[in-house]
Structure formats: structure tokens, C-alpha cells
Amino acid sequence: MGPDSKILFVALIRQNQGIVNSLCRLYANSNEEMKDYRQDVLLSLWKAFPNFKEESKISTWIYRVALNTLISILRKKNQGILTEPLSEAFEKNHFQNIGSDDDLLVLQQAIGFLKPMDKAVVILYLEGYDNREISKMLSISETNVSTKMNRIKIQLKKTVKSLQNEPQ
Amino acid sequence: MNLNRLKPSWDQFKVINGLMDIEESEILTSIEAESKNNPLKFISKRIVLNAFAYSLLILALGGGCSI
């Protein structure tokens, strides 16, 4: 790929830095880890860039490549979910919270407890993709997506409840 | 739990994270490091694969002759 591709790629990333940063932040446990993940995501996007078909939206392509990269990194590391009580996680500063809005805190903290694949399903749902599109982007069956969605809703409800009960 | 409740927060989350610039230098460093490493990785992978295929061929031919 030539210098023109690099210029175009840099511009595309900078236009969509909100997506890239948000995804990496939701999967990382610290700012340092977030930067590492971002580097890996940028590299995957660059490798996949020649195959990007302009008939799909650039944001859809970024979500697909970035989420699959993050899931694969966490599978290799065999982590990605917080298993300790929330109060301990707060003490160890696992959460790099931004903003003070209640729902924003719930979004970061409750989603932080989900498995990497479940996290990706929720993110794509929040982004407005339907089950068929989510299944295509994450290479899982549509039935699997709806099963996961039901399970995630129950788990999030429990986490939100414990967040409300625990002193912060 | 109604996940739709979190949709505005997700949009807000993206806006806040969008304010954190990804520097051009960071993007270029990430992709150029790979471009530099890539040809070497590719060549060494090919050498290993070719050597393995050649060994298999020799073994197959040798085994066939002894029978």
C-alpha cells in the first residue's frame, strides 16, 4: 500500500477515533492496556484496509474488525471479565471512568463484567445493529445472538442492582 | 433490563472518547512497524513451509521406493 493509502487511512481513523477509543476503553482494565489494544486494533484495521468494500459503511467495517481483534486478543490472554466484587475493583482502579452521569457509569461498569463476546453483542446492539447484522459481524449464528442478548440482560440487571447496593 | 436506556449513554461515551485524539504519529508508528517486519516474516514463513513440504515429499518418495 502506497503513501496515498496511508494518508487516507489516517484520515479515516481520525474521523472515527470516537469508535476506536470507546471500544478499546470498554475492553481494557487500565489506560496503559487501552493504548496497547488501540495499537493492535489500528494494525488490524490497516491489514484489513485493502479489503474494505465501500458498499458497507466505514463505521460498520471498523466495528467488525476492531471487535473481532479485541475478542481474539482477550481469548489469547484468557481474560476480559472482572470476577472480583465491584468494591475491590474500584479500589484497584480497574475502571477508568469518564463522565459522572449515572447511566454512563452503569454502561462502563456493568459492561465491564461481561465476557468479551457478550460485550461485543451489547455494543453492537447499542449502536443500532439488529440480530442478523450482529451475527454477520461477529461470525456467530442469529440464534446465538438472541440467546446471548437474553442472558446479557439478566446479567446486567444483577450487576446494576449490586452497583446500586455497594458503597462507592 | 431495558438496554435501550443505555443507548444515549453509549452515544455520549463515544463523543467523550472522540475528544481524545489519536495522533497521526501513533497511527503511522503502528502500521509502519508492521510493514517493516512483514516482508521478513513472510519470507521466513515461506522457507519453513517449503522445507516442510520438501521433507514430506522426500519421505514419501523414500518410503515408496523401499516397499
Tab-separated table of C-alpha atoms in Angstrom:
chain	number	residue	atom	x	y	z
A	1	MET	CA	0.000	0.000	0.000
A	2	GLY	CA	1.337	3.384	-1.012
A	3	PRO	CA	1.620	6.750	0.720
A	4	ASP	CA	-1.853	7.756	-0.532
A	5	SER	CA	-3.387	4.783	1.276
A	6	LYS	CA	-1.638	5.832	4.478
A	7	ILE	CA	-2.965	9.389	4.226
A	8	LEU	CA	-6.490	8.095	3.598
A	9	PHE	CA	-6.210	5.570	6.424
A	10	VAL	CA	-5.006	8.187	8.932
A	11	ALA	CA	-7.904	10.471	7.954
A	12	LEU	CA	-10.452	7.653	8.312
A	13	ILE	CA	-9.156	6.688	11.740
A	14	ARG	CA	-9.144	10.256	12.970
A	15	GLN	CA	-12.711	10.753	11.748
A	16	ASN	CA	-13.753	7.642	13.676
A	17	GLN	CA	-11.483	7.945	16.709
A	18	GLY	CA	-14.531	8.057	18.992
A	19	ILE	CA	-15.441	4.496	17.995
A	20	VAL	CA	-11.872	3.158	18.213
A	21	ASN	CA	-11.244	4.777	21.627
A	22	SER	CA	-14.620	3.712	23.053
A	23	LEU	CA	-14.166	0.073	22.051
A	24	CYS	CA	-10.620	-0.124	23.410
A	25	ARG	CA	-11.647	1.585	26.650
A	26	LEU	CA	-14.522	-0.829	27.257
A	27	TYR	CA	-12.225	-3.835	26.815
A	28	ALA	CA	-9.243	-2.522	28.783
A	29	ASN	CA	-8.699	-2.511	32.522
A	30	SER	CA	-6.261	0.402	32.542
A	31	ASN	CA	-5.162	3.316	30.382
A	32	GLU	CA	-1.921	1.505	29.566
A	33	GLU	CA	-3.804	-1.570	28.390
A	34	MET	CA	-6.141	0.637	26.394
A	35	LYS	CA	-3.204	2.119	24.467
A	36	ASP	CA	-1.846	-1.381	23.749
A	37	TYR	CA	-5.233	-2.540	22.479
A	38	ARG	CA	-5.555	0.559	20.346
A	39	GLN	CA	-2.236	-0.200	18.689
A	40	ASP	CA	-3.382	-3.761	17.920
A	41	VAL	CA	-6.725	-2.534	16.594
A	42	LEU	CA	-5.016	0.048	14.361
A	43	LEU	CA	-2.751	-2.635	12.962
A	44	SER	CA	-5.676	-4.992	12.249
A	45	LEU	CA	-7.587	-2.193	10.564
A	46	TRP	CA	-4.570	-1.356	8.433
A	47	LYS	CA	-4.137	-5.015	7.403
A	48	ALA	CA	-7.840	-5.245	6.525
A	49	PHE	CA	-7.879	-1.864	4.777
A	50	PRO	CA	-7.201	-3.197	1.237
A	51	ASN	CA	-10.260	-5.461	1.562
A	52	PHE	CA	-12.566	-2.687	2.735
A	53	LYS	CA	-15.517	-2.568	0.384
A	54	GLU	CA	-17.057	0.838	0.078
A	55	GLU	CA	-20.574	-0.593	-0.152
A	56	SER	CA	-20.517	-1.070	3.632
A	57	LYS	CA	-20.349	1.883	5.999
A	58	ILE	CA	-16.868	2.723	7.284
A	59	SER	CA	-18.153	2.597	10.873
A	60	THR	CA	-19.565	-0.920	10.313
A	61	TRP	CA	-16.214	-2.058	8.973
A	62	ILE	CA	-14.388	-0.508	11.959
A	63	TYR	CA	-16.759	-2.168	14.452
A	64	ARG	CA	-16.343	-5.568	12.767
A	65	VAL	CA	-12.535	-5.515	12.549
A	66	ALA	CA	-11.939	-3.834	15.919
A	67	LEU	CA	-14.310	-6.039	17.929
A	68	ASN	CA	-13.000	-9.253	16.382
A	69	THR	CA	-9.439	-8.112	17.128
A	70	LEU	CA	-10.252	-7.300	20.759
A	71	ILE	CA	-12.104	-10.611	21.257
A	72	SER	CA	-9.187	-12.516	19.801
A	73	ILE	CA	-6.610	-10.667	21.986
A	74	LEU	CA	-8.615	-11.425	25.132
A	75	ARG	CA	-9.120	-15.064	24.143
A	76	LYS	CA	-5.350	-15.433	23.843
A	77	LYS	CA	-4.849	-13.705	27.190
A	78	ASN	CA	-7.740	-15.727	28.631
A	79	GLN	CA	-9.216	-12.698	30.385
A	80	GLY	CA	-11.572	-9.846	29.682
A	81	ILE	CA	-14.030	-10.093	32.531
A	82	LEU	CA	-13.823	-8.846	36.046
A	83	THR	CA	-14.650	-11.573	38.528
A	84	GLU	CA	-13.938	-9.799	41.791
A	85	PRO	CA	-16.523	-7.790	43.764
A	86	LEU	CA	-17.143	-4.282	42.454
A	87	SER	CA	-15.872	-2.614	45.616
A	88	GLU	CA	-12.474	-4.337	45.200
A	89	ALA	CA	-12.374	-3.463	41.537
A	90	PHE	CA	-12.938	0.190	42.417
A	91	GLU	CA	-10.146	0.094	44.986
A	92	LYS	CA	-7.738	-1.396	42.475
A	93	ASN	CA	-8.835	1.266	39.981
A	94	HIS	CA	-9.766	-1.244	37.293
A	95	PHE	CA	-12.356	1.136	35.973
A	96	GLN	CA	-11.173	4.171	34.140
A	97	ASN	CA	-14.449	6.005	34.428
A	98	ILE	CA	-15.136	9.015	32.334
A	99	GLY	CA	-18.015	11.356	32.983
A	100	SER	CA	-20.204	11.455	36.023
A	101	ASP	CA	-23.615	10.659	34.553
A	102	ASP	CA	-25.222	7.668	36.335
A	103	ASP	CA	-26.105	5.799	33.156
A	104	LEU	CA	-22.620	6.409	31.790
A	105	LEU	CA	-21.148	4.801	34.904
A	106	VAL	CA	-23.533	1.863	34.582
A	107	LEU	CA	-22.546	1.497	30.928
A	108	GLN	CA	-18.837	1.277	31.716
A	109	GLN	CA	-19.016	-0.720	34.916
A	110	ALA	CA	-21.781	-3.188	34.127
A	111	ILE	CA	-20.476	-3.905	30.640
A	112	GLY	CA	-17.002	-4.389	32.120
A	113	PHE	CA	-18.271	-7.551	33.791
A	114	LEU	CA	-19.395	-9.187	30.569
A	115	LYS	CA	-17.421	-11.758	28.583
A	116	PRO	CA	-15.615	-10.310	25.537
A	117	MET	CA	-18.119	-11.740	23.031
A	118	ASP	CA	-21.133	-10.640	25.123
A	119	LYS	CA	-19.614	-7.186	25.385
A	120	ALA	CA	-19.378	-7.016	21.581
A	121	VAL	CA	-23.036	-8.082	21.217
A	122	VAL	CA	-24.194	-5.331	23.611
A	123	ILE	CA	-22.048	-2.679	21.945
A	124	LEU	CA	-23.415	-3.529	18.501
A	125	TYR	CA	-26.965	-3.567	19.870
A	126	LEU	CA	-26.460	-0.122	21.432
A	127	GLU	CA	-25.085	1.048	18.096
A	128	GLY	CA	-28.398	0.075	16.497
A	129	TYR	CA	-27.488	-3.118	14.623
A	130	ASP	CA	-30.124	-5.881	14.516
A	131	ASN	CA	-29.506	-9.538	15.388
A	132	ARG	CA	-28.868	-10.541	11.772
A	133	GLU	CA	-26.235	-7.832	11.312
A	134	ILE	CA	-24.613	-8.619	14.678
A	135	SER	CA	-24.413	-12.320	13.793
A	136	LYS	CA	-22.764	-11.467	10.476
A	137	MET	CA	-20.263	-9.059	12.030
A	138	LEU	CA	-19.218	-11.421	14.827
A	139	SER	CA	-19.479	-14.644	12.787
A	140	ILE	CA	-21.945	-16.305	15.154
A	141	SER	CA	-25.463	-17.594	14.452
A	142	GLU	CA	-28.525	-15.387	14.797
A	143	THR	CA	-29.953	-17.778	17.414
A	144	ASN	CA	-26.743	-17.455	19.368
A	145	VAL	CA	-27.088	-13.653	19.310
A	146	SER	CA	-30.639	-13.710	20.691
A	147	THR	CA	-29.695	-16.275	23.371
A	148	LYS	CA	-26.762	-14.096	24.380
A	149	MET	CA	-28.956	-10.982	24.458
A	150	ASN	CA	-31.385	-12.603	26.898
A	151	ARG	CA	-28.535	-13.797	29.124
A	152	ILE	CA	-26.803	-10.398	28.986
A	153	LYS	CA	-29.988	-8.559	30.047
A	154	ILE	CA	-30.300	-10.788	33.116
A	155	GLN	CA	-26.626	-10.378	33.980
A	156	LEU	CA	-26.703	-6.602	33.524
A	157	LYS	CA	-29.778	-6.362	35.731
A	158	LYS	CA	-27.908	-8.229	38.503
A	159	THR	CA	-24.788	-6.079	38.095
A	160	VAL	CA	-26.752	-2.824	38.135
A	161	LYS	CA	-28.525	-3.990	41.285
A	162	SER	CA	-25.217	-4.739	43.016
A	163	LEU	CA	-23.806	-1.404	41.822
A	164	GLN	CA	-26.707	0.366	43.474
A	165	ASN	CA	-26.256	-1.594	46.711
A	166	GLU	CA	-22.479	-1.235	47.016
A	167	PRO	CA	-20.990	1.900	48.590
A	168	GLN	CA	-18.771	3.813	46.142
B	1	MET	CA	-33.228	-4.802	31.852
B	2	ASN	CA	-34.126	-2.412	29.075
B	3	LEU	CA	-30.902	-1.915	27.146
B	4	ASN	CA	-32.378	0.932	25.138
B	5	ARG	CA	-31.982	3.035	28.270
B	6	LEU	CA	-28.216	2.838	27.748
B	7	LYS	CA	-28.287	3.992	24.119
B	8	PRO	CA	-27.951	7.746	24.871
B	9	SER	CA	-25.104	6.926	27.285
B	10	TRP	CA	-23.326	4.941	24.585
B	11	ASP	CA	-23.581	7.926	22.229
B	12	GLN	CA	-22.277	10.214	24.988
B	13	PHE	CA	-19.465	7.743	25.725
B	14	LYS	CA	-18.384	7.832	22.057
B	15	VAL	CA	-18.462	11.640	21.969
B	16	ILE	CA	-16.288	11.879	25.093
B	17	ASN	CA	-13.834	9.308	23.745
B	18	GLY	CA	-13.820	11.094	20.395
B	19	LEU	CA	-12.255	14.081	22.117
B	20	MET	CA	-9.176	12.011	22.894
B	21	ASP	CA	-7.048	12.456	19.776
B	22	ILE	CA	-5.301	9.536	18.159
B	23	GLU	CA	-2.140	11.231	16.950
B	24	GLU	CA	-1.125	10.762	13.342
B	25	SER	CA	2.313	9.671	14.573
B	26	GLU	CA	0.746	6.887	16.669
B	27	ILE	CA	-1.218	5.566	13.687
B	28	LEU	CA	1.843	5.670	11.430
B	29	THR	CA	4.085	4.018	14.040
B	30	SER	CA	1.554	1.193	14.487
B	31	ILE	CA	1.225	0.468	10.791
B	32	GLU	CA	4.815	1.126	9.727
B	33	ALA	CA	6.318	-1.205	12.313
B	34	GLU	CA	4.274	-3.993	10.752
B	35	SER	CA	5.209	-3.012	7.177
B	36	LYS	CA	8.889	-3.243	8.126
B	37	ASN	CA	8.521	-6.598	9.860
B	38	ASN	CA	6.152	-8.089	7.393
B	39	PRO	CA	8.440	-8.989	4.426
B	40	LEU	CA	10.874	-10.793	6.718
B	41	LYS	CA	8.105	-12.695	8.458
B	42	PHE	CA	6.634	-13.641	5.097
B	43	ILE	CA	9.969	-14.875	3.682
B	44	SER	CA	10.891	-16.932	6.759
B	45	LYS	CA	7.398	-18.458	6.853
B	46	ARG	CA	7.733	-19.435	3.191
B	47	ILE	CA	11.165	-21.008	3.799
B	48	VAL	CA	9.841	-23.111	6.684
B	49	LEU	CA	6.781	-24.176	4.713
B	50	ASN	CA	8.831	-25.094	1.636
B	51	ALA	CA	11.337	-27.062	3.726
B	52	PHE	CA	8.498	-28.941	5.409
B	53	ALA	CA	6.803	-29.747	2.095
B	54	TYR	CA	10.113	-30.857	0.579
B	55	SER	CA	10.869	-33.131	3.563
B	56	LEU	CA	7.445	-34.713	3.249
B	57	LEU	CA	7.979	-35.305	-0.438
B	58	ILE	CA	11.389	-36.923	0.179
B	59	LEU	CA	9.939	-39.120	2.932
B	60	ALA	CA	7.024	-40.161	0.753
B	61	LEU	CA	9.265	-40.964	-2.194
B	62	GLY	CA	11.815	-42.812	0.008
B	63	GLY	CA	9.072	-44.828	1.716
B	64	GLY	CA	7.508	-45.688	-1.598
B	65	CYS	CA	10.808	-46.989	-3.049
B	66	SER	CA	11.606	-49.260	-0.095
B	67	ILE	CA	8.252	-51.024	-0.473
